[in-house]
mmCIF file of C-alpha atoms and ligand atoms in Angstrom:
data_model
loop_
_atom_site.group_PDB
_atom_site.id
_atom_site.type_symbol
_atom_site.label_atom_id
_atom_site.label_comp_id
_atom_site.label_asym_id
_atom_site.label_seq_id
_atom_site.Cartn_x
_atom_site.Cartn_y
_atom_site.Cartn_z
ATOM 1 C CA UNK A 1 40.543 91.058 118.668
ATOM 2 C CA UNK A 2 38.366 89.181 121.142
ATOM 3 C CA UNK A 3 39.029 85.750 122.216
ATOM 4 C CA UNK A 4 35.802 83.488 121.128
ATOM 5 C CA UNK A 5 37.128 79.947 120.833
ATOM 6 C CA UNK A 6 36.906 80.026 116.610
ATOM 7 C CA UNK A 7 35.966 76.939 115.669
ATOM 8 C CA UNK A 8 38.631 75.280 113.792
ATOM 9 C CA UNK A 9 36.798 74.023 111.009
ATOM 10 C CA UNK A 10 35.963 78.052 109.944
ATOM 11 C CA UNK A 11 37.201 79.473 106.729
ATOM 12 C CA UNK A 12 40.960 80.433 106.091
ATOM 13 C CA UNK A 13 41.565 83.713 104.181
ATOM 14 C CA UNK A 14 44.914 83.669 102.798
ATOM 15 C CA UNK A 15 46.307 87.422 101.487
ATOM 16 C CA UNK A 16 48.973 86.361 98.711
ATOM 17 C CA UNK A 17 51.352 87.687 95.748
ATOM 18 C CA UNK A 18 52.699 85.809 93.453
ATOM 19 C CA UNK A 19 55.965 83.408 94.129
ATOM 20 C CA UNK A 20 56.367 83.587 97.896
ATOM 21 C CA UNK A 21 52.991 83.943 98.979
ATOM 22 C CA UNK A 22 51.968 80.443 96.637
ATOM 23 C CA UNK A 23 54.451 78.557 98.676
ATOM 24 C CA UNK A 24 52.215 79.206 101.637
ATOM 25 C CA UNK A 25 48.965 79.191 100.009
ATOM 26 C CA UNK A 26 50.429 75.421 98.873
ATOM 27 C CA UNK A 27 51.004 74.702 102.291
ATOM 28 C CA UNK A 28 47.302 75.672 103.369
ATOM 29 C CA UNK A 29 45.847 73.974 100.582
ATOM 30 C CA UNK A 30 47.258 70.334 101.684
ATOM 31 C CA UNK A 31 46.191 71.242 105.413
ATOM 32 C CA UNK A 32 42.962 72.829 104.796
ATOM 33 C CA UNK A 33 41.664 70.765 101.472
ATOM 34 C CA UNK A 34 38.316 72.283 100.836
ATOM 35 C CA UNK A 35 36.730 75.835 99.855
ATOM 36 C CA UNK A 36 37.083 76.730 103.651
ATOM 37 C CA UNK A 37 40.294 77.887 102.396
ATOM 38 C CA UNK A 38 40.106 81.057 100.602
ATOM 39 C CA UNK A 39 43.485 82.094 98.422
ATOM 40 C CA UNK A 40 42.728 85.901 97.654
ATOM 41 C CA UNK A 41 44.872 87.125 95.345
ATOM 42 C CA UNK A 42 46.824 90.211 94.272
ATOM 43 C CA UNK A 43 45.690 91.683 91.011
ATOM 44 C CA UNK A 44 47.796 95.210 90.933
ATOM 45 C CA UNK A 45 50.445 93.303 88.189
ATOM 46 C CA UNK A 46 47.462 92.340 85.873
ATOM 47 C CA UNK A 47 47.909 93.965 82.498
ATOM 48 C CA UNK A 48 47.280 93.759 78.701
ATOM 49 C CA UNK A 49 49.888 92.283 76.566
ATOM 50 C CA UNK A 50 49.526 91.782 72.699
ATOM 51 C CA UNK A 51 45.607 92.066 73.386
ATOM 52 C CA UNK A 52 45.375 89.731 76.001
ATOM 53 C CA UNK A 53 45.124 90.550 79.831
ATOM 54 C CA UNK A 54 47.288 88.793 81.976
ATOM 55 C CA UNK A 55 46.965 88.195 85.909
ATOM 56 C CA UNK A 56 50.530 86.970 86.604
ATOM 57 C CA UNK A 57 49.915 86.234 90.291
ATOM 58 C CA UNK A 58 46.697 84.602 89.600
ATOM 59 C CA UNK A 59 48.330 82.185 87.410
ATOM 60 C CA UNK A 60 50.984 81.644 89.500
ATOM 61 C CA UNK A 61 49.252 80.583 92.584
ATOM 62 C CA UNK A 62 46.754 78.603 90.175
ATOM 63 C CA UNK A 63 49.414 76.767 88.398
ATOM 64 C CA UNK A 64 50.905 76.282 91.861
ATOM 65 C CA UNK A 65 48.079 75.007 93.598
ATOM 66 C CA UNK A 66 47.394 73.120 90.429
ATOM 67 C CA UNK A 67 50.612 70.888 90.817
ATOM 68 C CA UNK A 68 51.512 72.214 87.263
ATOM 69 C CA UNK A 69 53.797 75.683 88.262
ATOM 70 C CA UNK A 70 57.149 75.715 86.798
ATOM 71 C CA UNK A 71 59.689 75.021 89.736
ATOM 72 C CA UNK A 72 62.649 76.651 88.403
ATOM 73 C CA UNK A 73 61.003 79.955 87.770
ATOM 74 C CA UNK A 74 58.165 80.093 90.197
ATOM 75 C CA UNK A 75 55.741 81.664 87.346
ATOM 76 C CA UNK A 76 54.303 79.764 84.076
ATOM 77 C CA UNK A 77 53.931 76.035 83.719
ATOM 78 C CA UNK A 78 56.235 73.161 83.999
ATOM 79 C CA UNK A 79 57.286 71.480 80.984
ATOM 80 C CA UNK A 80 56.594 74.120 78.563
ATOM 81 C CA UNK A 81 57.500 74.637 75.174
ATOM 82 C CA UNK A 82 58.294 78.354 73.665
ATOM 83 C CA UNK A 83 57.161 78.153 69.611
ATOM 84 C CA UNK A 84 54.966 80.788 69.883
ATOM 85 C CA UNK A 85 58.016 83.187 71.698
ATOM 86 C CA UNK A 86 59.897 82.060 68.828
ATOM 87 C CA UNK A 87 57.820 82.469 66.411
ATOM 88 C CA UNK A 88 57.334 86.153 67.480
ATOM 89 C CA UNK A 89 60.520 86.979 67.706
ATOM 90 C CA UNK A 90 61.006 85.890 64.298
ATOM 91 C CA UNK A 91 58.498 87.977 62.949
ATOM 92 C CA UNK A 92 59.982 91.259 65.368
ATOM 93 C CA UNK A 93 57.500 91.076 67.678
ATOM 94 C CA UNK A 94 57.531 92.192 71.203
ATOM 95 C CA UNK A 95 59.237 89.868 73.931
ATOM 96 C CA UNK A 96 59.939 91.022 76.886
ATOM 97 C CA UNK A 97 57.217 89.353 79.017
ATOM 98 C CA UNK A 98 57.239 85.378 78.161
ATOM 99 C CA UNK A 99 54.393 83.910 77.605
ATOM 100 C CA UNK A 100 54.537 80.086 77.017
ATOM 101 C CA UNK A 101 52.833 77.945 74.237
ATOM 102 C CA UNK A 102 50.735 76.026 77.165
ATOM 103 C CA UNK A 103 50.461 79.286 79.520
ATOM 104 C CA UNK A 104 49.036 81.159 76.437
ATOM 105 C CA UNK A 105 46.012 78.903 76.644
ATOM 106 C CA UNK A 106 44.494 80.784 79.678
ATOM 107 C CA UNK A 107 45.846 83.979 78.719
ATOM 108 C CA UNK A 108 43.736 83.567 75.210
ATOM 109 C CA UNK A 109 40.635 81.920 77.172
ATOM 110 C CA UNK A 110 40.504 84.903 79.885
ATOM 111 C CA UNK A 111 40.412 87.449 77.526
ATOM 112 C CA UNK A 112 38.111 85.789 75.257
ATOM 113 C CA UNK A 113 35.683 85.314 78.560
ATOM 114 C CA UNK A 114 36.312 88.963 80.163
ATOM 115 C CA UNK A 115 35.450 90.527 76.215
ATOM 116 C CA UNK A 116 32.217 88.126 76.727
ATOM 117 C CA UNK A 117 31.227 90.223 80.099
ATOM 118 C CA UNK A 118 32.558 87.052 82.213
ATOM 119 C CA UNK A 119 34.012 88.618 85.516
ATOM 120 C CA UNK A 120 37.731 87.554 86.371
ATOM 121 C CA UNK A 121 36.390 85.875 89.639
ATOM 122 C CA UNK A 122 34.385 83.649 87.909
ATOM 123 C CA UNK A 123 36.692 82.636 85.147
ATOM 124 C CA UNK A 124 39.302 82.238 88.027
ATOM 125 C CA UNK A 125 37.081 79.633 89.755
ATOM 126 C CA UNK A 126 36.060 77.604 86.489
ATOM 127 C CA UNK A 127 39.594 77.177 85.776
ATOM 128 C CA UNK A 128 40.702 76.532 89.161
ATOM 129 C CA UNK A 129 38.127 73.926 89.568
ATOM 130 C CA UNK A 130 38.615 72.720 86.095
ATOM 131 C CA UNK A 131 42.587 71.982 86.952
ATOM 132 C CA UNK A 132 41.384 70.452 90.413
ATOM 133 C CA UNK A 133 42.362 72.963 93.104
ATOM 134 C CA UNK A 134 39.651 72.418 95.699
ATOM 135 C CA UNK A 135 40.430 75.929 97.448
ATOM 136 C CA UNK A 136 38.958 79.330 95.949
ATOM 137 C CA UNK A 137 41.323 81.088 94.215
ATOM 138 C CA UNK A 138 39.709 84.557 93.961
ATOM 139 C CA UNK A 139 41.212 87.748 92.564
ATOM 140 C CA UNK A 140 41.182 90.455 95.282
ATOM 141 C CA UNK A 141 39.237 92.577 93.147
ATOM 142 C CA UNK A 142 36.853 92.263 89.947
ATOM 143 C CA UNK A 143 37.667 96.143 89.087
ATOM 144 C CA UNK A 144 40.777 97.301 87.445
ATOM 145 C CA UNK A 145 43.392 97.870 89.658
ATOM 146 C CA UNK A 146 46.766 98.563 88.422
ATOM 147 C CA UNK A 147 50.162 99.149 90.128
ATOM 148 C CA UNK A 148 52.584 101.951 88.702
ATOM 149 C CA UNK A 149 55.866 102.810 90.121
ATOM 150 C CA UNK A 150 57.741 106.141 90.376
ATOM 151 C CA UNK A 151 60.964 105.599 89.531
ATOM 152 C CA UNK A 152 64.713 107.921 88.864
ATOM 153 C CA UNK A 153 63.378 106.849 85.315
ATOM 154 C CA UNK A 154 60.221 108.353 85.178
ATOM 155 C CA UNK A 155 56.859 107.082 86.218
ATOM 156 C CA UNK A 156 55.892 103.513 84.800
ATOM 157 C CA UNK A 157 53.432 100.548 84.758
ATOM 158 C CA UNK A 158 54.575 97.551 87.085
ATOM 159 C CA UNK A 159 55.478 94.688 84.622
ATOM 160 C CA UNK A 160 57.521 97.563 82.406
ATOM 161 C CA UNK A 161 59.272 97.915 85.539
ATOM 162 C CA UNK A 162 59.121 94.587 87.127
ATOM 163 C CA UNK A 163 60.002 92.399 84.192
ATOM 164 C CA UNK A 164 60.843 94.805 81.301
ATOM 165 C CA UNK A 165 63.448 97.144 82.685
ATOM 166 C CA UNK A 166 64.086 94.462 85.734
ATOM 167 C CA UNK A 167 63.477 96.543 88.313
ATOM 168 C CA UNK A 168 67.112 98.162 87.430
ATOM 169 C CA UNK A 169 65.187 101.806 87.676
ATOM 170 C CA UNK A 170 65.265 103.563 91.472
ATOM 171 C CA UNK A 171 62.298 103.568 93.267
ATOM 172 C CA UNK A 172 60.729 106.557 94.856
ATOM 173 C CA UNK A 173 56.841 105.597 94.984
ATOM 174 C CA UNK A 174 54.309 103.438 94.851
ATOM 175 C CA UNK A 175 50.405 103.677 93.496
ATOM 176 C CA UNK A 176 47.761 101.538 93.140
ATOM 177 C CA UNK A 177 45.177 103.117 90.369
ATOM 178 C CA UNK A 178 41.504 102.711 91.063
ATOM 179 C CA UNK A 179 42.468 101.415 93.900
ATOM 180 C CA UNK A 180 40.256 103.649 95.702
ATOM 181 C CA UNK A 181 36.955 103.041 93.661
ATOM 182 C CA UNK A 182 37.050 99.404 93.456
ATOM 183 C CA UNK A 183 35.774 96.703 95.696
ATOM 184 C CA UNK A 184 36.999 93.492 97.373
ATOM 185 C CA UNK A 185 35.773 90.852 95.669
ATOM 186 C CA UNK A 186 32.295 89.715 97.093
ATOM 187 C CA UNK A 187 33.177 86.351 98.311
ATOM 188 C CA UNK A 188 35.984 87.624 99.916
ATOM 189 C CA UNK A 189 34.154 90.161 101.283
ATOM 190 C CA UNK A 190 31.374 87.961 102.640
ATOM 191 C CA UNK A 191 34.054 85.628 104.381
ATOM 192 C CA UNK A 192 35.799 88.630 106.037
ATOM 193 C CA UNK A 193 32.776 89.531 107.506
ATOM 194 C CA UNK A 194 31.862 86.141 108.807
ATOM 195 C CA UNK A 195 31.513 85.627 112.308
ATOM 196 C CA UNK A 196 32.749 82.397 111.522
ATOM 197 C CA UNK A 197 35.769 83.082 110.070
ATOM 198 C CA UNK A 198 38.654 81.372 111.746
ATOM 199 C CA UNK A 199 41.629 83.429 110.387
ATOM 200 C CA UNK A 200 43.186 85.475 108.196
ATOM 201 C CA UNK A 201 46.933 84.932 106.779
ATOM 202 C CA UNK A 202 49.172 87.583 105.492
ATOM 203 C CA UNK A 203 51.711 85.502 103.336
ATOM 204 C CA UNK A 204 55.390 86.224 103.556
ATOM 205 C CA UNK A 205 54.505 88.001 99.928
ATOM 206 C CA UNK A 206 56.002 91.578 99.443
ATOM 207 C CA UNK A 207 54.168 94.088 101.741
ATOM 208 C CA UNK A 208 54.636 97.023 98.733
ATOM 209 C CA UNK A 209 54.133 95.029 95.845
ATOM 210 C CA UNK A 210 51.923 92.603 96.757
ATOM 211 C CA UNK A 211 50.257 92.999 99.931
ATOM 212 C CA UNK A 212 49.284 96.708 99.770
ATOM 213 C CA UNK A 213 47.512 96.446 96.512
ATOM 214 C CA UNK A 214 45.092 94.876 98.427
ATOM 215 C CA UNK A 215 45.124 96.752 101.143
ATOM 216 C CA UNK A 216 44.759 99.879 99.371
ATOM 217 C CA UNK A 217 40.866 98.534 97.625
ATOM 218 C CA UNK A 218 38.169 100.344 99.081
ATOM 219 C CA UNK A 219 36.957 98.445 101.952
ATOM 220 C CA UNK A 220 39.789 96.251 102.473
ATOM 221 C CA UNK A 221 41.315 97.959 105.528
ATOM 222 C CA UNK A 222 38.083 98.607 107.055
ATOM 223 C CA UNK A 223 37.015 94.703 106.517
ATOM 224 C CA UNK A 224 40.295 93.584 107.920
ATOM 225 C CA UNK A 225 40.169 95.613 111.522
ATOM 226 C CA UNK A 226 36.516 94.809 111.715
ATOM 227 C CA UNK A 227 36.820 90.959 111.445
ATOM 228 C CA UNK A 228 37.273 89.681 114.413
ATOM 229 C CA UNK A 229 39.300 86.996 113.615
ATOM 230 C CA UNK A 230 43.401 87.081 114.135
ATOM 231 C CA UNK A 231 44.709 88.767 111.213
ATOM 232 C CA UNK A 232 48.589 87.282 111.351
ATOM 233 C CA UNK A 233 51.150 87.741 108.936
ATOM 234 C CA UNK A 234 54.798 86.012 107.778
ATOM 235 C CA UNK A 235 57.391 87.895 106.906
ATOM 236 C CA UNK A 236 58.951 87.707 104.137
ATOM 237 C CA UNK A 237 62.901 88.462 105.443
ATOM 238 C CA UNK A 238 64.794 85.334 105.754
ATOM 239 C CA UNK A 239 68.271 86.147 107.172
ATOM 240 C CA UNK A 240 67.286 89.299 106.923
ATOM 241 C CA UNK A 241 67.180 89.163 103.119
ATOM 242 C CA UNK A 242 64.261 88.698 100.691
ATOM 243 C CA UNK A 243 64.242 85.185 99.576
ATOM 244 C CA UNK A 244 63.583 85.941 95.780
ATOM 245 C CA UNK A 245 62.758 89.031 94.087
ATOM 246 C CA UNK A 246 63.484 92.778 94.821
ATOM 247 C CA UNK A 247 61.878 93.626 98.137
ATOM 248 C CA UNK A 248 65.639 94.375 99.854
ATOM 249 C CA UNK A 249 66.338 96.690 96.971
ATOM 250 C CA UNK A 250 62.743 98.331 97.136
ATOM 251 C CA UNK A 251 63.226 98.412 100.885
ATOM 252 C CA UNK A 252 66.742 100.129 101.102
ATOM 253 C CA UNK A 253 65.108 102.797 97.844
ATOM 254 C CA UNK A 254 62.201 103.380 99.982
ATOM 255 C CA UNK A 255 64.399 104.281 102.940
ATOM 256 C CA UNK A 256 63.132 101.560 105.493
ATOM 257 C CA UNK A 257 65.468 98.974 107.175
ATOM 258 C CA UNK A 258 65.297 95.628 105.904
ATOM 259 C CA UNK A 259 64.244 94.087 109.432
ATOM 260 C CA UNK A 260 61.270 91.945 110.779
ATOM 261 C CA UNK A 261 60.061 95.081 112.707
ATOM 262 C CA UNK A 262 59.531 97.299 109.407
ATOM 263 C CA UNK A 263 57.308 94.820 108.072
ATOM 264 C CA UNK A 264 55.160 94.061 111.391
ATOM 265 C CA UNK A 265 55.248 97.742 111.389
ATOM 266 C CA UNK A 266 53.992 98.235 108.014
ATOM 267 C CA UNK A 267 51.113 96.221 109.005
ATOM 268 C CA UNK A 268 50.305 98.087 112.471
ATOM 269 C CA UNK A 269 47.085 97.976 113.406
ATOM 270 C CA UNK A 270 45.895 95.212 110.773
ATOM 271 C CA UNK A 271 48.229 92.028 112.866
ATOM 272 C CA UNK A 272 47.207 90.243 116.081
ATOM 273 C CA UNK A 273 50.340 88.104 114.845
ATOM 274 C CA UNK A 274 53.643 87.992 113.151
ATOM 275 C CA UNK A 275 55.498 84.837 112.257
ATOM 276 C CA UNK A 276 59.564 85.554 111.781
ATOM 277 C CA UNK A 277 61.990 83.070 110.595
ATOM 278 C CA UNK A 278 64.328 80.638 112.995
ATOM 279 C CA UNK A 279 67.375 82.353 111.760
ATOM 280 C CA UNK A 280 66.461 85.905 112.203
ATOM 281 C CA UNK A 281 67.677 87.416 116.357
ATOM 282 C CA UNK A 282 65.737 90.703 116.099
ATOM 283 C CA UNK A 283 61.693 89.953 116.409
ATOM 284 C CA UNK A 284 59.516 92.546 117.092
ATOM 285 C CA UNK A 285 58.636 93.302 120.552
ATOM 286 C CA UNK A 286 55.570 95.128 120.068
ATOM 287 C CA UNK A 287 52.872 91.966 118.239
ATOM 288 C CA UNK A 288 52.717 88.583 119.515
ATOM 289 C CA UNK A 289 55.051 86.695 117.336
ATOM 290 C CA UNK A 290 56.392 83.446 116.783
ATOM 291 C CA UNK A 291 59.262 81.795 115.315
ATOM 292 C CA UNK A 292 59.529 79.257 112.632
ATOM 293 C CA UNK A 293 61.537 77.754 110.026
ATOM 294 C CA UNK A 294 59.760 80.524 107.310
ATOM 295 C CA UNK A 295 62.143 79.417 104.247
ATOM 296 C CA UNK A 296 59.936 76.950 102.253
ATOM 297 C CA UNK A 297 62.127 75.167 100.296
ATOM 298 C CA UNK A 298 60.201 71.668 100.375
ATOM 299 C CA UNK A 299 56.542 70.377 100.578
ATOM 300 C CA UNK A 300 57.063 69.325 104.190
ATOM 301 C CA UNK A 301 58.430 73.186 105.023
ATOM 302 C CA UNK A 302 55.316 74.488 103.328
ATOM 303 C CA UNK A 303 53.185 72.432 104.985
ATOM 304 C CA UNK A 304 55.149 72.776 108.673
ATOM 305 C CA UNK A 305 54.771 76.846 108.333
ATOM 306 C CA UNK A 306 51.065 76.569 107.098
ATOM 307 C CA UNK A 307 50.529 74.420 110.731
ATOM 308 C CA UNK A 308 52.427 76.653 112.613
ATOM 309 C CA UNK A 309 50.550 79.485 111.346
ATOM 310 C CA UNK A 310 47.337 78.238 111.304
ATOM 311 C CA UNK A 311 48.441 76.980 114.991
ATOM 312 C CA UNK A 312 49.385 80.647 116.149
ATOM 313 C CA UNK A 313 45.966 82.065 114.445
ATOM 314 C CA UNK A 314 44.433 79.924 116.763
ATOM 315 C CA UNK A 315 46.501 80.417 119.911
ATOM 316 C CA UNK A 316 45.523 83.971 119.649
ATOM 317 C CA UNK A 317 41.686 82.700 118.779
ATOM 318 C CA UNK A 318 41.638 81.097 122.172
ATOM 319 C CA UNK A 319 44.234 82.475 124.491
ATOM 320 C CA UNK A 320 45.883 79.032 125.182
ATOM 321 C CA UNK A 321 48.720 77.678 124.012
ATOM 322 C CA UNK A 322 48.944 75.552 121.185
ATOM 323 C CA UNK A 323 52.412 72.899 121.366
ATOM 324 C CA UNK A 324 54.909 73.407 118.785
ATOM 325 C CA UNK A 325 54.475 76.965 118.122
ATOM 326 C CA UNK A 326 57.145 79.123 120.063
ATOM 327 C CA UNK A 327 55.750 82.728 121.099
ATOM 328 C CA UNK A 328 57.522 85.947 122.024
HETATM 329 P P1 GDP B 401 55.714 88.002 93.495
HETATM 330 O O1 GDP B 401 54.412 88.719 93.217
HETATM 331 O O2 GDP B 401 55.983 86.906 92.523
HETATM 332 O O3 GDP B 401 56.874 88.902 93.776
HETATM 333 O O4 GDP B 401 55.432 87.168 94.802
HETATM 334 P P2 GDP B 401 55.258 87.501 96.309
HETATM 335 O O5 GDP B 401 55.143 88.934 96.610
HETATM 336 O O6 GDP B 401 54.197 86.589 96.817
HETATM 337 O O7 GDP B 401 56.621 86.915 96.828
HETATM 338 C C1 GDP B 401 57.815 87.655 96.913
HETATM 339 C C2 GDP B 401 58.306 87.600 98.345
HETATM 340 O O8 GDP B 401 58.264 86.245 98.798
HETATM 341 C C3 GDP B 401 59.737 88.058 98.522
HETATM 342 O O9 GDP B 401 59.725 89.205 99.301
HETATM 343 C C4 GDP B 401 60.428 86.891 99.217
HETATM 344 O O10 GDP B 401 61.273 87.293 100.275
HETATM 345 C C5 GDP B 401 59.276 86.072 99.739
HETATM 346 N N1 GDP B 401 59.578 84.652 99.766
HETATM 347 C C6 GDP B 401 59.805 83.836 98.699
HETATM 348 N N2 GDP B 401 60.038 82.580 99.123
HETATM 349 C C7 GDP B 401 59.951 82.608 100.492
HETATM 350 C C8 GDP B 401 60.121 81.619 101.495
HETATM 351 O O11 GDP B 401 60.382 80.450 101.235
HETATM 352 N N3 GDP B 401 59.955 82.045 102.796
HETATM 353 C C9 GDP B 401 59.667 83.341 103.116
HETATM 354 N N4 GDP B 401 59.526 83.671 104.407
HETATM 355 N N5 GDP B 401 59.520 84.292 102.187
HETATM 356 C C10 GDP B 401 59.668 83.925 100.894
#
């Protein structure tokens, strides 16, 4: 990473999963409130359900930035109604994955679109822009590419895992199919090779589930260490605990410590950065990092860690020191 003095009105790239990496991309999206901010987004848990194909963290960080997410559950839509999961169950259909009467709407419309040779990109920006997100929201990927797990249970699709069996199974392995043949999406693409481009944010999303999805496309490694703009990253420990979901169970399964340094690790070579929470003693000694309140439990926390981060991106940028943010 050279320092070039980025200008700071370049484009954001924000790397996000589903729940926690929304929370941040939320946080951009009231700092940075035009299409300079770029919300990439993981696709490895997309998959068909009762014929329609379903992008979970898509949705999630859609509805999110869309003011319309559901805030007890993180996914689907606030004030939703469940007929149609009724109605299915009445009949004996399947219903482990819940899909709500309003949610169903883009579910229905996607699939309708993607049978009509629309690409999920560009049904991804017409409805983003449709429910008034100004940033693009833009899968990682227009190919397939689908997450499967190896578990003490067998070998198994993600959501079957993730939502069906609730991630109860051991874990021994990860893949990402077609990982290898597809391509990052071409906007993203296009921004990561900008000259221009003034950083790009890792959020504190799960490195295995959501995070190295992406990293495992094609050309996404290569685009990342050839940018050279600060590639930072949160982590997603809190306390040393995952704040939601089962990244301290995957992380104990897969053998590695549940510790700020086996994340910034796991991203060797792709960080100039790493952004650990308040709470946490043990930062890494071997990236730049800084400290921050990283739980984002209000709008003002979201927004706080999406200035601090955007801050430390552009510390690095420039080599001088930006107030506020507090560097090891
Ligand atoms: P998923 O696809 O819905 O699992 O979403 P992500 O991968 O984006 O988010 C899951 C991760 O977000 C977990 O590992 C959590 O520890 C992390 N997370 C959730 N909320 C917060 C938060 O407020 N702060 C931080 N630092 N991490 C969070």
């Amino acid at each position: 990473m050279t320092a070039t003095g980025r200008p700071e009105n370049g484009t954001v790239i924000a790397l996000c999963g589903g729940i926690g990496g929304a929370k941040l991309a939320f946080g951009l999206s009231k700092v940075i409130t035009d299409e300079r901010l770029i919300v990439a987004v993981n696709t490895g848990d997309d998959f068909k359900h009762l014929g329609l194909h379903i992008s979970p963290d898509v949705d999630t960080v859609t509805y999110t930035l869309a003011g319309i997410a559901n805030p007890e559950t993180g996914w689907g839509r606030a004030d939703e109604t469940w007929n149609f999961m009724d109605s299915l169950k009445a009949i004996g259909g399947e219903t482990w994955f819940q899909l709500g009467d309003r949610d169903l709407a883009l579910h229905v419309e996607r699939t309708r679109r993607l049978r009509a040779g629309d690409s999920l990109s560009a049904i991804t920006t017409d409805v983003r822009a449709r429910l008034g997100i100004t940033a693009c929201v833009l899968p990682m990927s227009d190919d397939p590419v689908r997450t499967h797990v190896e578990t003490d249970n067998g070998s198994m699709p993600f959501q079957n895992y993730f939502v069906e069996r609730k991630c109860k199974p051991e874990l021994r392995s990860i893949r990402f199919e077609g990982a290898q043949n597809a391509h990052v999406q071409h906007d993203i693409a296009r921004a990561l090779g900008d000259p221009d481009l003034r950083c790009v944010i890792i959020c504190p999303s799960n490195p295995y589930l959501s995070i190295d999805p992406m990293l495992a496309v094609g050309e996404m490694r290569q685009l990342l260490t050839g940018t050279t703009a600060p590639v930072i990253a949160i982590s997603p420990l809190v306390d040393g605990k995952a704040v939601k979901g089962p990244m301290s169970k995957i992380m104990r399964e897969l053998g590695i410590e549940a510790r700020h340094a086996a994340i910034a690790g796991h991203y060797d070579g792709l960080i100039d950065g790493f952004v650990v929470d308040s709470a946490d003693e043990k930062i890494p000694d071997h990236v730049a990092t800084a400290v921050e309140n990283t739980l984002m439990a209000t709008l003002e926390d979201k927004v706080r860690l999406a200035r601090t981060a955007l801050a430390f991106a552009d510390e690095i940028s420039t080599g001088q020191d930006v107030p506020g943010v507090r560097c090891a």
